[in-house]
């Protein structure tokens, strides 16, 4: 990658979602989740690294009692396509047996990560298990996967910013850009 800043690079790419559009959607999702989980004290499980920014913004808008923990998985390496093999890099540290669990993803592409997480989480016997994803790529699914709360359905393109990376960079951008 040349020696420019991430912001300069991003200005070379078409914008897909502005920071304002993202924040409005995050508020809407938080309102919905706060209503649906009132009195249930859900445990949010953020999927690192991509969802760190979405999680932080979402949780600030949640108005009910809740907890948060993180799991770290990887399947992309430095590539723009999934390798198909999902590896756990960091396990969760909380007990989710009998709890209401909400897994928070940045984006669902092939669906392999979500499928992997669903199987893994179910083994820990939560009372309920649902998935929240800021973005879902249209027409990219390789498997049928669960997703209960979706921010935006986007075209099948490679996107960066707002937590999403290309080779670990550009996560710091407040908006989302198309890169391919
Ligand atoms: P899946 O397993 O193919 O559904 O991919 C899920 C994970 O791959 C996401 O949580 C992201 O971390 C990453 N990913 C998928 N599409 C993109 C993209 O367009 N840009 C950056 N990361 C992506
Ligand atoms: Mg991810």
Short mmCIF file of C-alpha atoms in Angstrom, two decimals, residues 7-167:
data_model
loop_
_atom_site.label_atom_id
_atom_site.label_comp_id
_atom_site.label_asym_id
_atom_site.label_seq_id
_atom_site.Cartn_x
_atom_site.Cartn_y
_atom_site.Cartn_z
CA UNK A 7 -8.45 9.07 4.75
CA UNK A 8 -6.78 10.13 1.55
CA UNK A 9 -7.17 6.61 0.17
CA UNK A 10 -10.82 6.46 1.08
CA UNK A 11 -11.44 9.72 -0.77
CA UNK A 12 -10.46 7.82 -3.94
CA UNK A 13 -13.34 5.38 -3.53
CA UNK A 14 -17.07 5.93 -4.01
CA UNK A 15 -18.98 6.36 -0.78
CA UNK A 16 -21.69 3.77 -0.10
CA UNK A 17 -23.02 4.91 3.27
CA UNK A 18 -22.31 8.23 4.96
CA UNK A 19 -21.55 8.52 8.68
CA UNK A 20 -24.97 10.17 9.11
CA UNK A 21 -26.81 7.31 7.39
CA UNK A 22 -24.95 4.78 9.53
CA UNK A 23 -25.67 6.61 12.79
CA UNK A 24 -29.38 6.95 11.94
CA UNK A 25 -29.59 3.22 11.27
CA UNK A 26 -27.69 2.35 14.45
CA UNK A 27 -30.22 4.39 16.46
CA UNK A 28 -33.13 2.63 14.75
CA UNK A 29 -31.64 -0.82 15.45
CA UNK A 30 -30.95 0.11 19.08
CA UNK A 31 -34.53 1.32 19.55
CA UNK A 32 -35.85 -1.96 18.14
CA UNK A 33 -33.50 -4.11 20.24
CA UNK A 34 -34.25 -2.14 23.42
CA UNK A 35 -37.96 -2.75 22.87
CA UNK A 36 -37.61 -6.44 21.94
CA UNK A 37 -35.28 -7.26 24.87
CA UNK A 38 -36.88 -5.12 27.61
CA UNK A 39 -36.51 -6.92 30.96
CA UNK A 40 -34.27 -9.64 29.48
CA UNK A 41 -30.76 -8.25 30.11
CA UNK A 42 -29.29 -9.63 26.87
CA UNK A 43 -25.61 -10.43 26.35
CA UNK A 44 -24.23 -8.84 23.20
CA UNK A 45 -21.35 -10.77 21.63
CA UNK A 46 -19.35 -8.53 19.31
CA UNK A 47 -17.44 -10.31 16.54
CA UNK A 48 -13.92 -8.85 16.34
CA UNK A 49 -12.34 -7.12 14.67
CA UNK A 50 -14.87 -5.80 12.18
CA UNK A 51 -17.77 -5.04 14.50
CA UNK A 52 -15.91 -3.04 17.17
CA UNK A 53 -17.16 0.35 15.94
CA UNK A 54 -20.73 -0.80 15.31
CA UNK A 55 -20.81 -2.43 18.78
CA UNK A 56 -19.56 0.71 20.48
CA UNK A 57 -22.11 2.93 18.74
CA UNK A 58 -24.97 0.43 19.13
CA UNK A 59 -24.40 -0.14 22.85
CA UNK A 60 -24.36 3.60 23.53
CA UNK A 61 -27.89 3.78 22.14
CA UNK A 62 -29.27 0.75 23.99
CA UNK A 63 -31.57 1.91 26.79
CA UNK A 64 -32.07 -1.37 28.69
CA UNK A 65 -29.79 -3.37 31.00
CA UNK A 66 -27.33 -5.43 28.96
CA UNK A 67 -23.85 -6.96 28.95
CA UNK A 68 -21.18 -7.21 26.28
CA UNK A 69 -18.37 -9.61 25.48
CA UNK A 70 -16.35 -10.32 22.36
CA UNK A 71 -15.26 -13.25 20.25
CA UNK A 72 -12.53 -12.96 17.66
CA UNK A 73 -12.65 -15.05 14.51
CA UNK A 74 -10.94 -14.85 11.14
CA UNK A 75 -11.50 -16.30 7.70
CA UNK A 76 -10.19 -13.68 5.27
CA UNK A 77 -6.47 -13.29 6.02
CA UNK A 78 -5.22 -10.50 3.74
CA UNK A 79 -7.65 -11.38 0.95
CA UNK A 80 -10.90 -9.91 -0.36
CA UNK A 81 -12.56 -13.36 -0.33
CA UNK A 82 -13.26 -15.76 2.51
CA UNK A 83 -10.88 -18.71 2.77
CA UNK A 84 -13.89 -20.77 3.84
CA UNK A 85 -12.11 -21.83 7.02
CA UNK A 86 -13.25 -19.97 10.14
CA UNK A 87 -10.76 -19.90 13.02
CA UNK A 88 -11.38 -18.71 16.58
CA UNK A 89 -8.67 -16.24 17.68
CA UNK A 90 -10.25 -15.31 21.02
CA UNK A 91 -13.02 -17.09 22.91
CA UNK A 92 -15.81 -15.39 24.86
CA UNK A 93 -15.19 -15.12 28.60
CA UNK A 94 -18.77 -14.99 29.89
CA UNK A 95 -21.30 -17.76 30.59
CA UNK A 96 -24.15 -17.61 28.12
CA UNK A 97 -26.03 -20.71 29.25
CA UNK A 98 -29.63 -19.69 29.85
CA UNK A 99 -29.01 -16.13 28.65
CA UNK A 100 -30.48 -14.12 25.81
CA UNK A 101 -27.62 -13.76 23.34
CA UNK A 102 -27.30 -11.29 20.47
CA UNK A 103 -24.32 -11.81 18.17
CA UNK A 104 -23.22 -8.52 16.55
CA UNK A 105 -21.58 -8.72 13.11
CA UNK A 106 -20.29 -5.96 10.84
CA UNK A 107 -21.16 -7.67 7.57
CA UNK A 108 -22.42 -10.99 6.29
CA UNK A 109 -20.96 -12.11 2.98
CA UNK A 110 -20.84 -15.88 2.33
CA UNK A 111 -22.62 -16.55 5.64
CA UNK A 112 -19.95 -19.05 6.72
CA UNK A 113 -18.91 -17.02 9.79
CA UNK A 114 -22.48 -16.70 11.03
CA UNK A 115 -23.13 -20.41 10.46
CA UNK A 116 -19.97 -21.23 12.40
CA UNK A 117 -20.96 -18.89 15.25
CA UNK A 118 -24.51 -20.20 15.43
CA UNK A 119 -23.28 -23.79 15.88
CA UNK A 120 -20.65 -22.74 18.42
CA UNK A 121 -23.05 -20.57 20.48
CA UNK A 122 -25.86 -23.16 20.46
CA UNK A 123 -23.51 -25.67 22.08
CA UNK A 124 -23.34 -23.27 25.06
CA UNK A 125 -27.14 -23.51 25.48
CA UNK A 126 -28.31 -19.89 25.49
CA UNK A 127 -32.01 -19.31 26.24
CA UNK A 128 -32.26 -17.46 22.94
CA UNK A 129 -29.80 -16.67 20.16
CA UNK A 130 -30.19 -13.97 17.52
CA UNK A 131 -27.92 -12.26 15.02
CA UNK A 132 -27.54 -8.55 14.28
CA UNK A 133 -25.55 -7.39 11.27
CA UNK A 134 -25.00 -3.82 10.14
CA UNK A 135 -24.56 -4.97 6.52
CA UNK A 136 -25.71 -7.94 4.48
CA UNK A 137 -24.35 -8.50 0.96
CA UNK A 138 -27.09 -9.35 -1.50
CA UNK A 139 -26.63 -12.49 -3.55
CA UNK A 140 -23.40 -13.53 -1.81
CA UNK A 141 -24.65 -16.30 0.48
CA UNK A 142 -23.02 -19.70 0.10
CA UNK A 143 -25.12 -21.19 2.88
CA UNK A 144 -28.48 -20.45 4.48
CA UNK A 145 -27.76 -18.48 7.63
CA UNK A 146 -29.75 -16.83 10.41
CA UNK A 147 -29.92 -13.04 10.61
CA UNK A 148 -32.62 -11.39 12.66
CA UNK A 149 -31.70 -7.69 12.59
CA UNK A 150 -30.17 -6.13 9.46
CA UNK A 151 -28.99 -2.54 9.05
CA UNK A 152 -28.48 -2.27 5.30
CA UNK A 153 -28.66 -4.72 2.39
CA UNK A 154 -25.84 -3.76 0.04
CA UNK A 155 -24.61 -4.86 -3.41
CA UNK A 156 -22.11 -7.72 -3.60
CA UNK A 157 -19.01 -5.48 -3.56
CA UNK A 158 -15.96 -5.23 -1.30
CA UNK A 159 -16.47 -2.42 1.22
CA UNK A 160 -14.24 -0.70 3.77
CA UNK A 161 -14.57 1.73 6.67
CA UNK A 162 -16.58 1.85 9.92
CA UNK A 163 -14.68 -1.15 11.28
CA UNK A 164 -14.34 -2.98 7.95
CA UNK A 165 -10.80 -3.42 6.70
CA UNK A 166 -8.75 -4.13 3.66
CA UNK A 167 -5.57 -5.91 4.84
#
